[in-house]
mmCIF file of C-alpha atoms and ligand atoms in Angstrom:
data_model
loop_
_atom_site.group_PDB
_atom_site.id
_atom_site.type_symbol
_atom_site.label_atom_id
_atom_site.label_comp_id
_atom_site.label_asym_id
_atom_site.label_seq_id
_atom_site.Cartn_x
_atom_site.Cartn_y
_atom_site.Cartn_z
ATOM 1 C CA MET A 1 -1.721 27.580 -1.058
ATOM 2 C CA GLN A 2 0.619 24.854 0.015
ATOM 3 C CA SER A 3 4.300 25.337 0.825
ATOM 4 C CA LYS A 4 6.757 23.998 -1.737
ATOM 5 C CA LYS A 5 8.205 21.750 0.976
ATOM 6 C CA MET A 6 4.789 20.182 1.657
ATOM 7 C CA GLU A 7 4.125 19.852 -2.072
ATOM 8 C CA LYS A 8 7.453 18.066 -2.598
ATOM 9 C CA ALA A 9 6.730 15.687 0.280
ATOM 10 C CA LEU A 10 3.268 14.886 -1.133
ATOM 11 C CA ASN A 11 4.804 14.264 -4.558
ATOM 12 C CA LYS A 12 7.200 11.823 -2.933
ATOM 13 C CA GLN A 13 4.222 10.042 -1.371
ATOM 14 C CA ILE A 14 2.616 9.634 -4.809
ATOM 15 C CA ASN A 15 5.763 7.725 -5.749
ATOM 16 C CA GLU A 16 5.554 5.615 -2.553
ATOM 17 C CA GLU A 17 1.940 4.705 -3.321
ATOM 18 C CA LEU A 18 2.699 3.856 -6.948
ATOM 19 C CA PHE A 19 5.603 1.723 -5.787
ATOM 20 C CA SER A 20 3.229 -0.014 -3.352
ATOM 21 C CA SER A 21 0.927 -0.742 -6.281
ATOM 22 C CA TYR A 22 3.844 -2.090 -8.301
ATOM 23 C CA LEU A 23 5.085 -4.230 -5.412
ATOM 24 C CA TYR A 24 1.659 -5.817 -4.878
ATOM 25 C CA LEU A 25 1.287 -6.378 -8.613
ATOM 26 C CA ALA A 26 4.661 -8.176 -8.548
ATOM 27 C CA MET A 27 3.385 -10.280 -5.626
ATOM 28 C CA SER A 28 0.187 -10.985 -7.584
ATOM 29 C CA ALA A 29 2.255 -12.202 -10.557
ATOM 30 C CA TRP A 30 4.371 -14.379 -8.245
ATOM 31 C CA PHE A 31 1.268 -15.949 -6.648
ATOM 32 C CA GLU A 32 -0.148 -16.631 -10.133
ATOM 33 C CA SER A 33 3.092 -18.416 -11.036
ATOM 34 C CA ARG A 34 2.725 -20.518 -7.873
ATOM 35 C CA ASN A 35 -0.817 -21.581 -8.822
ATOM 36 C CA LEU A 36 -2.404 -19.632 -5.999
ATOM 37 C CA PRO A 37 -5.025 -17.582 -7.895
ATOM 38 C CA GLY A 38 -6.847 -16.440 -4.719
ATOM 39 C CA PHE A 39 -3.707 -14.880 -3.242
ATOM 40 C CA ALA A 40 -3.009 -13.371 -6.680
ATOM 41 C CA GLN A 41 -6.516 -11.853 -6.800
ATOM 42 C CA TRP A 42 -6.134 -10.383 -3.281
ATOM 43 C CA MET A 43 -2.858 -8.750 -4.301
ATOM 44 C CA LYS A 44 -4.299 -7.487 -7.583
ATOM 45 C CA VAL A 45 -7.125 -5.732 -5.706
ATOM 46 C CA GLN A 46 -4.554 -4.334 -3.267
ATOM 47 C CA ALA A 47 -2.464 -2.994 -6.167
ATOM 48 C CA GLY A 48 -5.578 -1.210 -7.474
ATOM 49 C CA GLU A 49 -6.205 0.355 -4.057
ATOM 50 C CA GLU A 50 -2.649 1.652 -3.912
ATOM 51 C CA ASN A 51 -3.137 3.273 -7.283
ATOM 52 C CA GLU A 52 -6.243 4.977 -5.869
ATOM 53 C CA HIS A 53 -4.175 6.236 -2.916
ATOM 54 C CA ALA A 54 -1.689 7.778 -5.349
ATOM 55 C CA MET A 55 -4.534 9.416 -7.289
ATOM 56 C CA LYS A 56 -6.057 10.886 -4.114
ATOM 57 C CA ILE A 57 -2.780 12.722 -3.479
ATOM 58 C CA PHE A 58 -2.408 13.626 -7.165
ATOM 59 C CA ASN A 59 -5.863 15.265 -7.141
ATOM 60 C CA PHE A 60 -5.293 16.971 -3.796
ATOM 61 C CA ILE A 61 -2.095 18.658 -5.029
ATOM 62 C CA PHE A 62 -4.027 20.106 -7.972
ATOM 63 C CA GLU A 63 -6.943 21.172 -5.791
ATOM 64 C CA ARG A 64 -4.450 23.260 -3.864
ATOM 65 C CA ARG A 65 -3.019 24.707 -7.060
ATOM 66 C CA GLY A 66 0.243 22.848 -6.736
ATOM 67 C CA ASP A 67 2.356 20.965 -9.255
ATOM 68 C CA VAL A 68 2.635 17.218 -9.632
ATOM 69 C CA GLU A 69 6.023 15.889 -10.584
ATOM 70 C CA LEU A 70 6.232 12.158 -11.208
ATOM 71 C CA GLU A 71 9.476 10.332 -10.498
ATOM 72 C CA ALA A 72 10.651 6.925 -11.733
ATOM 73 C CA ILE A 73 9.119 3.946 -9.950
ATOM 74 C CA GLU A 74 11.641 1.547 -8.455
ATOM 75 C CA LYS A 75 11.683 -2.039 -9.756
ATOM 76 C CA PRO A 76 10.001 -4.290 -7.159
ATOM 77 C CA GLN A 77 11.257 -7.652 -5.959
ATOM 78 C CA ALA A 78 9.922 -10.437 -8.192
ATOM 79 C CA ALA A 79 10.064 -13.585 -6.056
ATOM 80 C CA TRP A 80 9.606 -14.624 -2.436
ATOM 81 C CA LYS A 81 10.531 -17.778 -0.532
ATOM 82 C CA SER A 82 6.937 -18.651 0.394
ATOM 83 C CA PRO A 83 3.445 -17.104 0.723
ATOM 84 C CA LEU A 84 4.367 -16.289 4.339
ATOM 85 C CA ASP A 85 7.554 -14.561 3.214
ATOM 86 C CA ALA A 86 5.534 -12.445 0.718
ATOM 87 C CA PHE A 87 2.916 -11.422 3.298
ATOM 88 C CA GLU A 88 5.565 -10.649 5.908
ATOM 89 C CA ALA A 89 7.156 -8.359 3.295
ATOM 90 C CA ALA A 90 3.743 -6.764 2.596
ATOM 91 C CA PHE A 91 3.180 -6.173 6.319
ATOM 92 C CA LYS A 92 6.654 -4.658 6.690
ATOM 93 C CA HIS A 93 5.994 -2.450 3.684
ATOM 94 C CA GLU A 94 2.735 -1.188 5.209
ATOM 95 C CA GLN A 95 4.591 -0.322 8.414
ATOM 96 C CA HIS A 96 7.023 1.679 6.284
ATOM 97 C CA ILE A 97 4.087 3.482 4.608
ATOM 98 C CA SER A 98 2.563 4.282 8.004
ATOM 99 C CA GLY A 99 5.893 5.896 8.912
ATOM 100 C CA CYS A 100 5.786 7.982 5.700
ATOM 101 C CA ILE A 101 2.227 9.151 6.469
ATOM 102 C CA ASN A 102 3.223 10.051 10.027
ATOM 103 C CA ASP A 103 6.161 12.093 8.702
ATOM 104 C CA LEU A 104 3.820 13.905 6.295
ATOM 105 C CA MET A 105 1.417 14.644 9.135
ATOM 106 C CA ASP A 106 4.284 15.937 11.315
ATOM 107 C CA LEU A 107 5.292 18.287 8.496
ATOM 108 C CA ALA A 108 1.705 19.524 7.963
ATOM 109 C CA ILE A 109 1.415 20.179 11.735
ATOM 110 C CA SER A 110 4.747 22.015 11.899
ATOM 111 C CA GLU A 111 3.642 24.176 8.950
ATOM 112 C CA LYS A 112 0.196 24.805 10.499
ATOM 113 C CA ASP A 113 -1.248 23.484 7.225
ATOM 114 C CA HIS A 114 -4.716 22.510 8.456
ATOM 115 C CA ALA A 115 -6.078 21.526 5.032
ATOM 116 C CA THR A 116 -3.298 18.986 4.506
ATOM 117 C CA GLN A 117 -3.709 17.672 8.050
ATOM 118 C CA ALA A 118 -7.421 17.077 7.384
ATOM 119 C CA PHE A 119 -6.589 15.400 4.065
ATOM 120 C CA LEU A 120 -3.921 13.160 5.626
ATOM 121 C CA GLN A 121 -6.232 11.997 8.412
ATOM 122 C CA TRP A 122 -7.894 9.616 5.930
ATOM 123 C CA PHE A 123 -4.493 8.011 5.272
ATOM 124 C CA VAL A 124 -3.726 7.748 8.996
ATOM 125 C CA ASN A 125 -6.964 5.791 9.490
ATOM 126 C CA GLU A 126 -6.439 3.735 6.332
ATOM 127 C CA GLN A 127 -2.996 2.624 7.514
ATOM 128 C CA VAL A 128 -4.494 1.067 10.652
ATOM 129 C CA GLU A 129 -6.647 -1.092 8.383
ATOM 130 C CA GLU A 130 -3.851 -1.788 5.886
ATOM 131 C CA GLU A 131 -1.473 -3.021 8.577
ATOM 132 C CA ALA A 132 -4.195 -5.074 10.273
ATOM 133 C CA SER A 133 -5.277 -6.865 7.096
ATOM 134 C CA ALA A 134 -1.720 -7.812 6.059
ATOM 135 C CA ASP A 135 -0.899 -8.901 9.622
ATOM 136 C CA ALA A 136 -4.061 -11.038 9.859
ATOM 137 C CA ILE A 137 -2.973 -13.009 6.778
ATOM 138 C CA VAL A 138 0.580 -13.353 8.172
ATOM 139 C CA GLN A 139 -0.934 -14.863 11.335
ATOM 140 C CA GLN A 140 -3.127 -17.259 9.340
ATOM 141 C CA LEU A 141 -0.163 -18.385 7.226
ATOM 142 C CA ARG A 142 1.852 -19.032 10.390
ATOM 143 C CA MET A 143 -0.972 -21.180 11.737
ATOM 144 C CA ILE A 144 -1.229 -23.079 8.460
ATOM 145 C CA GLY A 145 2.452 -24.027 8.509
ATOM 146 C CA GLU A 146 3.102 -26.756 5.933
ATOM 147 C CA SER A 147 -0.546 -27.819 5.455
ATOM 148 C CA LYS A 148 -1.364 -27.812 1.724
ATOM 149 C CA ASN A 149 -5.075 -28.275 2.450
ATOM 150 C CA ALA A 150 -5.246 -25.244 4.691
ATOM 151 C CA LEU A 151 -3.293 -23.186 2.150
ATOM 152 C CA PHE A 152 -5.795 -24.205 -0.538
ATOM 153 C CA MET A 153 -8.693 -23.131 1.728
ATOM 154 C CA LEU A 154 -7.080 -19.784 2.456
ATOM 155 C CA ASP A 155 -6.448 -19.277 -1.263
ATOM 156 C CA ARG A 156 -10.172 -19.841 -1.903
ATOM 157 C CA ALA A 157 -11.107 -17.338 0.824
ATOM 158 C CA LEU A 158 -8.692 -14.625 -0.340
ATOM 159 C CA GLY A 159 -9.939 -15.019 -3.900
ATOM 160 C CA GLN A 160 -13.304 -13.614 -2.781
ATOM 161 C CA ARG A 161 -11.818 -10.144 -2.430
ATOM 162 C CA GLN A 162 -13.242 -7.673 -4.937
ATOM 163 C CA ALA A 163 -12.394 -4.052 -5.622
ATOM 164 C CA ASP A 164 -14.688 -1.678 -3.633
HETATM 165 FE FE1 OFO B 201 -1.080 0.157 1.505
HETATM 166 O O1 OFO B 201 -1.650 1.894 1.810
HETATM 167 FE FE2 OFO B 201 -1.219 3.020 0.439
HETATM 168 O O2 OFO B 201 0.537 2.517 0.353
#
């Protein structure tokens, strides 16, 4: 069994992950409106992954005979100043999520909840990748600067991303 405190914290993380999905879907829509279908595709795949993260936690709570309680999902921002601005926001958001996962892990450790610690380890590792991939695109966009050609090339490359 899981403590009610741990269960509540995991429920909150479901909301964080669903918000992440919503935020990236909003970014996908914004990239579509800017005629950057590759960036839009990358964000759409990312939104799907975030939904999977939420479902992992959803299923885990039930496996441990807990209760899932879904809260309202906050409305995400709808527009950004530039592709760089959007990816900087995505990177910042991933850093925030890493902080949430660390807080969850701290709670599981303080409660000597080994099952939840083992479950959360996947998220700890995933966050390293999530931060790195957003940051890599931030760096590429900084290098590109104002070059329309380079932006077009990057859009083509990002459009290759498919759901796993
Ligand atoms: Fe982006 O990793 Fe979940 O939120």
